[in-house]
Tab-separated table of C-alpha atoms and ligand atoms in Angstrom:
chain	number	residue	atom	x	y	z
A	825	MET	CA	75.789	90.587	74.310
A	826	ARG	CA	78.984	91.119	74.869
A	827	THR	CA	81.208	89.616	72.441
A	828	VAL	CA	84.738	88.526	72.662
A	829	TYR	CA	86.722	87.614	70.009
A	830	LEU	CA	89.785	84.988	70.524
A	831	ASP	CA	90.013	83.397	67.342
A	832	ASN	CA	92.641	85.437	65.776
A	833	ASN	CA	94.345	82.578	64.103
A	834	ALA	CA	91.743	81.710	61.803
A	835	THR	CA	91.382	85.686	61.161
A	836	THR	CA	92.089	89.356	62.626
A	837	GLN	CA	89.645	91.854	62.617
A	838	PRO	CA	90.958	94.425	59.429
A	839	ALA	CA	92.517	97.855	61.514
A	840	PRO	CA	90.858	101.207	60.624
A	841	GLU	CA	93.757	102.447	59.551
A	842	VAL	CA	94.108	100.179	56.875
A	843	ILE	CA	90.644	100.170	55.531
A	844	GLU	CA	91.308	104.278	55.001
A	845	ALA	CA	93.964	103.504	53.515
A	846	MET	CA	92.525	100.893	51.067
A	847	LEU	CA	89.354	103.281	50.428
A	848	PRO	CA	90.942	105.976	47.700
A	849	PHE	CA	92.267	102.909	45.662
A	850	PHE	CA	88.372	101.996	45.269
A	851	THR	CA	87.516	105.311	44.179
A	852	GLU	CA	89.965	108.401	42.572
A	853	LEU	CA	92.658	105.784	42.353
A	854	TRP	CA	91.415	102.827	40.526
A	855	GLY	CA	94.135	102.824	37.461
A	856	ASN	CA	95.949	99.886	36.416
A	857	PRO	CA	99.741	99.673	37.803
A	858	SER	CA	100.790	98.557	34.582
A	859	SER	CA	99.627	101.743	32.449
A	860	MET	CA	101.946	104.074	31.137
A	861	HIS	CA	99.665	107.181	31.704
A	862	VAL	CA	99.063	108.830	34.532
A	863	PHE	CA	96.010	107.059	35.905
A	864	GLY	CA	98.675	103.902	36.399
A	865	GLY	CA	101.391	105.889	37.559
A	866	GLN	CA	99.747	107.680	40.261
A	867	VAL	CA	98.975	103.579	41.448
A	868	ARG	CA	102.730	102.298	40.469
A	869	ARG	CA	104.340	104.387	43.039
A	870	HIS	CA	101.489	103.192	45.795
A	871	VAL	CA	102.165	99.544	45.234
A	872	GLU	CA	105.682	100.032	45.260
A	873	LEU	CA	105.680	101.599	48.809
A	874	ALA	CA	103.654	98.406	49.930
A	875	ARG	CA	106.279	96.575	48.933
A	876	ALA	CA	108.539	98.607	50.970
A	877	GLN	CA	106.259	98.317	54.213
A	878	VAL	CA	106.291	94.559	53.521
A	879	ALA	CA	109.624	94.228	53.379
A	880	ALA	CA	110.507	96.235	55.984
A	881	LEU	CA	108.785	93.776	58.611
A	882	ILE	CA	110.690	91.052	57.602
A	883	GLY	CA	114.163	92.413	56.622
A	884	ALA	CA	113.749	92.240	53.146
A	885	ASP	CA	114.381	93.784	49.619
A	886	PRO	CA	111.675	95.425	48.055
A	887	SER	CA	112.562	93.249	45.298
A	888	GLU	CA	112.553	89.967	46.780
A	889	ILE	CA	108.497	90.948	47.329
A	890	LEU	CA	105.774	89.231	45.302
A	891	PHE	CA	102.300	89.829	45.648
A	892	THR	CA	99.630	86.633	45.822
A	893	SER	CA	96.271	85.946	46.582
A	894	CYS	CA	96.892	84.390	49.619
A	895	GLY	CA	98.835	82.576	51.645
A	896	THR	CA	97.691	79.403	50.369
A	897	GLU	CA	98.809	80.393	46.772
A	898	SER	CA	102.368	81.370	48.411
A	899	ASP	CA	102.814	78.020	49.968
A	900	ASN	CA	101.716	76.535	46.816
A	901	MET	CA	103.732	79.118	44.850
A	902	ALA	CA	106.999	78.549	46.813
A	903	ILE	CA	106.924	74.419	46.907
A	904	ARG	CA	105.563	73.487	43.124
A	905	GLY	CA	107.466	76.186	41.827
A	906	ALA	CA	111.126	75.546	43.449
A	907	VAL	CA	110.416	71.632	42.651
A	908	GLU	CA	109.935	72.448	39.287
A	909	ALA	CA	112.264	74.827	39.067
A	910	ALA	CA	115.164	72.574	40.134
A	911	ASN	CA	117.180	71.082	36.891
A	912	ALA	CA	118.137	67.806	38.635
A	913	PRO	CA	115.625	65.217	41.142
A	914	VAL	CA	114.630	66.539	44.450
A	915	ASN	CA	113.412	65.060	47.732
A	916	VAL	CA	110.682	67.408	49.888
A	917	ILE	CA	110.787	67.549	53.075
A	918	THR	CA	107.806	69.026	55.555
A	919	SER	CA	106.278	68.074	58.607
A	920	ARG	CA	103.277	66.077	59.900
A	921	VAL	CA	101.581	69.227	60.857
A	922	GLU	CA	101.579	72.036	58.569
A	923	HIS	CA	98.529	73.172	56.879
A	924	PRO	CA	96.838	71.803	54.144
A	925	ALA	CA	98.084	74.711	51.812
A	926	VAL	CA	101.341	72.953	52.443
A	927	LEU	CA	100.438	69.224	52.826
A	928	GLU	CA	98.502	69.103	49.587
A	929	PRO	CA	100.491	70.471	47.643
A	930	CYS	CA	103.399	68.269	48.857
A	931	ARG	CA	100.984	65.321	48.147
A	932	MET	CA	100.230	66.268	44.956
A	933	LEU	CA	103.810	65.838	44.116
A	934	LYS	CA	104.266	63.049	45.623
A	935	GLU	CA	101.528	61.511	43.290
A	936	ARG	CA	103.688	62.441	40.575
A	937	GLY	CA	106.813	60.430	41.729
A	938	VAL	CA	108.632	62.900	43.981
A	939	PRO	CA	109.950	61.461	46.930
A	940	VAL	CA	108.154	63.611	50.465
A	941	ILE	CA	109.018	62.977	53.484
A	942	GLU	CA	106.812	64.188	56.482
A	943	LEU	CA	109.007	64.864	59.925
A	944	GLU	CA	106.722	63.120	62.672
A	945	VAL	CA	106.788	65.943	65.765
A	946	ASN	CA	106.855	64.889	69.220
A	947	GLY	CA	104.469	64.829	72.297
A	948	LYS	CA	104.887	68.704	72.138
A	949	GLY	CA	104.327	69.710	68.416
A	950	GLN	CA	108.250	69.376	67.800
A	951	ILE	CA	109.962	68.287	65.173
A	952	ARG	CA	113.586	66.778	66.098
A	953	LEU	CA	116.674	68.267	64.088
A	954	ASP	CA	118.725	64.752	63.609
A	955	ASP	CA	115.201	63.593	61.465
A	956	LEU	CA	115.699	66.718	59.578
A	957	ARG	CA	119.447	65.647	59.180
A	958	LEU	CA	118.758	61.997	58.308
A	959	ALA	CA	116.112	63.086	55.674
A	960	LEU	CA	118.537	65.953	53.753
A	961	SER	CA	121.582	62.608	54.131
A	962	ARG	CA	118.947	60.924	51.399
A	963	GLY	CA	119.781	63.793	48.241
A	964	ARG	CA	119.187	67.583	47.432
A	965	ALA	CA	115.775	69.149	48.584
A	966	VAL	CA	113.439	71.546	48.571
A	967	VAL	CA	111.957	71.788	52.581
A	968	SER	CA	108.501	73.421	53.391
A	969	LEU	CA	108.873	74.197	58.137
A	970	MET	CA	106.065	76.243	59.451
A	971	TRP	CA	107.566	78.704	61.439
A	972	ALA	CA	104.543	78.495	63.779
A	973	ASN	CA	101.825	76.114	64.150
A	974	ASN	CA	98.654	77.810	63.430
A	975	GLU	CA	96.533	75.342	66.172
A	976	THR	CA	98.911	75.267	68.778
A	977	GLY	CA	101.241	78.379	67.913
A	978	VAL	CA	104.318	76.165	68.494
A	979	ILE	CA	107.426	77.544	66.813
A	980	PHE	CA	109.576	75.109	65.122
A	981	PRO	CA	113.646	75.818	65.684
A	982	MET	CA	113.963	77.920	62.833
A	983	ALA	CA	117.389	78.971	62.837
A	984	GLU	CA	118.903	75.445	63.307
A	985	ALA	CA	116.441	74.030	60.660
A	986	THR	CA	117.655	76.744	58.294
A	987	GLU	CA	121.445	75.999	58.782
A	988	LEU	CA	120.673	72.354	58.165
A	989	VAL	CA	119.154	72.959	55.289
A	990	LYS	CA	121.419	75.451	53.743
A	991	ALA	CA	124.561	73.458	54.768
A	992	ALA	CA	123.231	70.102	52.617
A	993	GLY	CA	122.392	72.486	49.832
A	994	GLY	CA	118.489	72.557	49.891
A	995	ILE	CA	116.007	75.373	49.117
A	996	MET	CA	114.347	76.228	52.369
A	997	HIS	CA	110.711	77.408	52.814
A	998	THR	CA	109.079	78.462	55.664
A	999	ASP	CA	105.014	79.357	55.968
A	1000	ALA	CA	105.341	82.256	58.481
A	1001	VAL	CA	101.742	83.106	58.112
A	1002	GLN	CA	101.124	82.555	61.581
A	1003	ALA	CA	104.672	84.097	63.034
A	1004	ALA	CA	104.475	87.825	61.078
A	1005	GLY	CA	103.402	90.206	63.350
A	1006	LYS	CA	103.506	87.952	66.324
A	1007	LEU	CA	107.355	87.255	66.353
A	1008	PRO	CA	110.063	89.164	65.168
A	1009	ILE	CA	111.171	87.974	61.350
A	1010	ASP	CA	114.652	88.939	59.978
A	1011	VAL	CA	115.418	87.470	56.969
A	1012	ARG	CA	118.639	89.103	56.817
A	1013	ARG	CA	120.073	86.820	59.567
A	1014	LEU	CA	117.956	84.102	58.876
A	1015	PRO	CA	118.721	82.723	55.155
A	1016	VAL	CA	115.384	81.523	54.183
A	1017	ASP	CA	115.220	81.044	50.658
A	1018	LEU	CA	111.167	81.549	50.307
A	1019	LEU	CA	108.663	82.869	52.903
A	1020	SER	CA	105.357	83.092	52.668
A	1021	LEU	CA	102.658	85.773	54.661
A	1022	SER	CA	99.026	86.259	54.366
A	1023	GLY	CA	97.097	89.619	54.975
A	1024	HIS	CA	94.456	88.710	56.906
A	1025	LYS	CA	96.288	87.095	59.832
A	1026	LEU	CA	97.655	90.381	60.603
A	1027	HIS	CA	94.920	92.515	60.371
A	1028	ALA	CA	95.057	93.225	56.464
A	1029	PRO	CA	91.414	91.681	54.701
A	1030	LYS	CA	91.363	88.034	53.195
A	1031	GLY	CA	92.563	87.226	49.397
A	1032	ILE	CA	95.912	88.817	49.683
A	1033	GLY	CA	99.141	87.458	50.135
A	1034	VAL	CA	102.729	87.427	49.649
A	1035	LEU	CA	105.534	85.309	49.205
A	1036	PHE	CA	109.588	86.786	49.712
A	1037	ILE	CA	111.892	85.164	47.453
A	1038	ARG	CA	115.488	85.776	48.262
A	1039	ARG	CA	117.227	87.164	45.004
A	1040	GLY	CA	118.746	84.402	43.080
A	1041	THR	CA	116.314	81.793	44.043
A	1042	ARG	CA	115.183	80.105	40.748
A	1043	ILE	CA	111.521	79.413	41.053
A	1044	ARG	CA	108.742	78.200	38.152
A	1045	PRO	CA	105.441	80.370	38.240
A	1046	LEU	CA	102.446	79.151	39.409
A	1047	LEU	CA	100.219	81.680	37.066
A	1048	LEU	CA	100.889	82.315	33.700
A	1049	GLY	CA	99.658	85.163	32.195
A	1050	GLY	CA	100.958	89.014	31.756
A	1051	HIS	CA	103.907	90.528	33.110
A	1052	GLN	CA	103.290	91.598	36.760
A	1053	GLU	CA	105.508	91.359	39.562
A	1054	ASN	CA	108.087	90.624	37.581
A	1055	GLY	CA	107.391	88.209	35.341
A	1056	LYS	CA	106.825	85.517	38.901
A	1057	ARG	CA	102.928	85.678	38.623
A	1058	GLY	CA	100.819	87.127	36.111
A	1059	GLY	CA	97.280	88.420	36.385
A	1060	THR	CA	96.658	92.288	37.429
A	1061	GLU	CA	97.826	93.562	40.662
A	1062	ASN	CA	95.019	93.690	43.305
A	1063	VAL	CA	96.209	97.072	44.262
A	1064	PRO	CA	93.644	98.530	47.049
A	1065	TYR	CA	94.576	94.913	49.136
A	1066	ILE	CA	98.258	95.353	48.583
A	1067	VAL	CA	98.097	99.064	49.973
A	1068	GLY	CA	96.066	97.532	52.957
A	1069	LEU	CA	98.609	94.868	53.964
A	1070	GLY	CA	101.249	97.462	53.654
A	1071	ARG	CA	100.058	99.509	56.270
A	1072	ALA	CA	99.170	96.225	58.128
A	1073	CYS	CA	102.853	95.606	57.893
A	1074	GLU	CA	103.875	98.881	59.354
A	1075	LEU	CA	101.288	98.852	62.229
A	1076	ALA	CA	102.472	95.234	62.904
A	1077	ALA	CA	106.141	96.219	62.789
A	1078	ARG	CA	105.296	98.626	65.826
A	1079	ALA	CA	103.013	96.991	67.722
A	1080	LEU	CA	105.994	93.814	68.217
A	1081	GLY	CA	107.680	94.363	71.080
A	1082	ASP	CA	105.471	95.986	73.907
A	1083	GLU	CA	101.565	94.957	72.257
A	1084	THR	CA	103.051	91.174	71.873
A	1085	THR	CA	104.671	91.546	76.123
A	1086	ARG	CA	100.738	92.843	76.683
A	1087	VAL	CA	98.926	89.907	74.457
A	1088	ALA	CA	101.282	87.310	75.864
A	1089	ALA	CA	100.589	88.131	79.655
A	1090	LEU	CA	96.618	88.352	78.809
A	1091	ARG	CA	97.272	84.593	76.846
A	1092	ASP	CA	99.259	83.534	80.331
A	1093	ARG	CA	96.327	85.004	82.896
A	1094	LEU	CA	93.736	83.340	80.402
A	1095	GLN	CA	95.535	79.734	80.510
A	1096	ALA	CA	96.094	80.002	84.231
A	1097	GLY	CA	92.682	80.935	85.194
A	1098	ILE	CA	91.399	77.804	83.108
A	1099	LEU	CA	93.754	75.410	84.842
A	1100	ALA	CA	93.209	77.173	88.207
A	1101	ALA	CA	89.130	76.438	87.516
A	1102	CYS	CA	88.947	73.695	85.696
A	1103	PRO	CA	90.087	70.217	86.774
A	1104	ASP	CA	91.440	67.893	83.774
A	1105	VAL	CA	92.766	69.663	81.384
A	1106	ARG	CA	95.716	70.260	79.707
A	1107	VAL	CA	97.808	72.842	77.821
A	1108	ASN	CA	98.727	70.823	74.293
A	1109	GLY	CA	102.027	71.893	72.472
A	1110	ASP	CA	105.413	73.839	73.806
A	1111	GLU	CA	104.696	75.903	76.458
A	1112	VAL	CA	107.957	77.586	76.175
A	1113	GLN	CA	108.440	77.406	72.215
A	1114	ARG	CA	104.893	79.256	71.682
A	1115	LEU	CA	103.318	82.237	70.142
A	1116	PRO	CA	102.636	84.910	72.628
A	1117	ASN	CA	98.178	85.176	71.365
A	1118	THR	CA	97.862	81.265	71.065
A	1119	LEU	CA	96.555	78.819	73.939
A	1120	ASN	CA	95.402	74.723	72.679
A	1121	ILE	CA	93.830	73.479	75.562
A	1122	SER	CA	92.073	70.194	76.228
A	1123	PHE	CA	89.172	70.013	78.397
A	1124	GLN	CA	88.866	65.979	79.215
A	1125	TYR	CA	85.646	63.948	78.652
A	1126	ILE	CA	83.592	66.638	76.689
A	1127	GLU	CA	83.733	67.706	72.778
A	1128	GLY	CA	85.457	70.487	71.957
A	1129	GLU	CA	82.418	71.504	69.754
A	1130	SER	CA	80.007	71.376	72.380
A	1131	ILE	CA	81.841	73.973	74.047
A	1132	LEU	CA	82.121	76.413	71.551
A	1133	TYR	CA	78.741	76.206	70.796
A	1134	HIS	CA	77.941	76.922	74.427
A	1135	LEU	CA	80.720	79.782	74.262
A	1136	SER	CA	79.286	81.564	71.092
A	1137	ASP	CA	75.552	81.510	73.028
A	1138	CYS	CA	78.031	84.120	75.825
A	1139	GLY	CA	79.438	85.700	72.681
A	1140	ILE	CA	82.545	84.200	72.895
A	1141	ALA	CA	84.233	83.162	69.817
A	1142	ALA	CA	87.180	80.387	70.017
A	1143	SER	CA	88.012	77.536	67.705
A	1144	SER	CA	88.108	73.605	68.274
A	1145	GLY	CA	91.331	70.815	67.118
A	1146	SER	CA	88.570	68.851	65.435
A	1147	ALA	CA	86.922	69.181	62.030
A	1148	CYS	CA	83.585	68.312	61.537
A	1149	THR	CA	83.840	65.522	58.528
A	1150	SER	CA	80.850	63.478	57.568
A	1151	GLY	CA	79.381	63.238	61.101
A	1152	SER	CA	82.411	61.897	62.739
A	1153	LEU	CA	83.971	64.440	65.032
A	1154	GLU	CA	88.208	63.892	64.162
A	1155	PRO	CA	90.659	65.638	66.113
A	1156	SER	CA	92.923	67.788	63.993
A	1157	HIS	CA	96.236	66.202	62.214
A	1158	VAL	CA	98.132	68.383	64.577
A	1159	ILE	CA	97.075	67.266	67.655
A	1160	ARG	CA	96.854	63.514	66.499
A	1161	ALA	CA	100.179	63.796	65.391
A	1162	MET	CA	101.772	64.526	68.604
A	1163	GLY	CA	100.135	61.799	70.416
A	1164	VAL	CA	97.617	63.686	72.386
A	1165	PRO	CA	95.295	60.686	73.693
A	1166	PHE	CA	92.020	60.593	72.542
A	1167	MET	CA	89.683	61.931	75.084
A	1168	ALA	CA	91.783	64.441	75.469
A	1169	ALA	CA	92.011	65.491	71.729
A	1170	HIS	CA	88.569	65.591	71.119
A	1171	GLY	CA	87.982	68.184	73.566
A	1172	SER	CA	90.862	70.606	72.525
A	1173	ILE	CA	90.047	74.298	72.069
A	1174	ARG	CA	92.444	76.697	70.777
A	1175	PHE	CA	92.169	80.632	72.104
A	1176	SER	CA	94.098	83.114	69.832
A	1177	LEU	CA	93.896	86.519	70.542
A	1178	SER	CA	94.824	89.709	68.715
A	1179	ARG	CA	96.353	93.283	69.776
A	1180	TYR	CA	92.659	94.346	70.202
A	1181	ASN	CA	91.924	92.354	73.264
A	1182	THR	CA	91.958	93.536	76.531
A	1183	ALA	CA	92.168	92.437	80.147
A	1184	ALA	CA	87.986	91.910	80.498
A	1185	ASP	CA	87.874	90.184	77.478
A	1186	ILE	CA	90.116	87.509	79.479
A	1187	GLU	CA	87.921	87.934	82.932
A	1188	TYR	CA	84.511	87.944	80.644
A	1189	VAL	CA	86.313	84.659	79.375
A	1190	LEU	CA	87.451	83.002	82.709
A	1191	GLU	CA	83.448	84.115	84.480
A	1192	ASN	CA	81.522	81.830	81.481
A	1193	LEU	CA	84.110	79.344	80.726
A	1194	PRO	CA	84.199	77.321	84.046
A	1195	PRO	CA	80.395	77.093	84.550
A	1196	ILE	CA	80.324	75.855	80.726
A	1197	ILE	CA	83.102	72.794	81.703
A	1198	LYS	CA	81.688	71.668	84.582
A	1199	LYS	CA	77.594	71.800	82.668
A	1200	LEU	CA	79.316	69.207	79.883
A	1201	ARG	CA	81.460	66.994	82.337
A	1202	ALA	CA	77.771	66.423	84.294
A	1203	ILE	CA	76.120	65.096	81.138
A	1204	SER	CA	78.708	63.548	79.842
A	1205	PRO	CA	78.608	59.748	79.690
A	1206	PHE	CA	82.560	59.583	79.612
A	1207	ALA	CA	83.322	61.828	82.717
A	1208	ALA	CA	81.614	58.797	85.034
A	1209	LEU	CA	83.942	56.205	83.994
B	1774	PLP	N1	99.365	78.513	56.480
B	1774	PLP	C1	99.425	79.087	57.795
B	1774	PLP	C2	100.077	78.527	59.010
B	1774	PLP	C3	97.699	79.562	58.118
B	1774	PLP	O1	97.413	78.982	59.325
B	1774	PLP	C4	96.786	79.557	57.045
B	1774	PLP	C5	95.512	79.936	57.175
B	1774	PLP	O2	94.845	79.611	57.795
B	1774	PLP	C6	97.812	79.531	55.859
B	1774	PLP	C7	98.435	78.998	55.444
B	1774	PLP	C8	96.691	79.919	54.465
B	1774	PLP	O3	96.737	81.443	54.378
B	1774	PLP	P1	95.451	81.834	53.637
B	1774	PLP	O4	93.742	81.914	54.830
B	1774	PLP	O5	95.823	83.453	53.527
B	1774	PLP	O6	95.372	81.259	52.072
């Protein structure tokens, strides 16, 4: 059966070049980078090369790149580490539509007495800068706002938000896990203090992440142990994965531009094809300020999960905006925060593309999806209402 993978915001296929770069670090180059002998020295050079490759993707200095185990760790370290390092009481400002890797540490801090403000979003999934201004007027803040949303692809106004935060004397963190490799990122121009990345969203393997820490930013380590990563994160470095991430960043930098434009055209073809073939659908999220690879679309009167099962039978992988919790199908917190009406929220599907997708993939989806929608609507108790 033909397979088409359109769930790249969940995880991406590791690039063959990345795997190739990693392999020697499981066989002949297995030393500990902290060791003073030749085994360590050989490996250390490659860790530092990877650090420079990651830094180049975002315009950072290599000394500002800290390797972590995943995007979740980077987000936790940024938020908890910045709050704990502040000498005075601070507020935390975030948004309602962040990934749980940001929302959960914020909620933990709230339980410990730190005032936490979650900014609302409008119907397009956008924050309002006036809300941020107001929140900042309440005192010094650690702010965590995602660059791009994993479910809708909505891009927050990062330059404007960062300017407001810095003007108010706050610390600015952005979860750029979904933005990296899809949008140009340059921390020389954008004065964020902290920025999270995750390897498996940009064709490196799962289990490797990065926290960019701008020089001079005070942050308390999350993992206490050895002196690795400049004393900021204990734990022997995951050398093969670090090397793989470095190579993935190099490939991602090259793919920005022409490849991103090609992927955006495929996504637009998918959106136009669905809108033309299926009645009662709506695109969720800002269609202009949106990642080039993401389409979140609601099919009225049917459950997202039913669509996914049928797509899966045809070899097509996408994901739904709902999470199946204790037998009830709850729409995701992102879709709910946008105020998407109940019926549409339950039928939301996310298609997320990568540079490995082709025009033939999209045509295959457009052949198979409309009949599935028609069939499910024919048996939906809501469609007849
Ligand atoms: N932040 C965002 C926006 C994400 O989409 C994800 C993963 O889905 C994460 C953080 C967590 O990254 P990781 O899976 O590497 O922990």
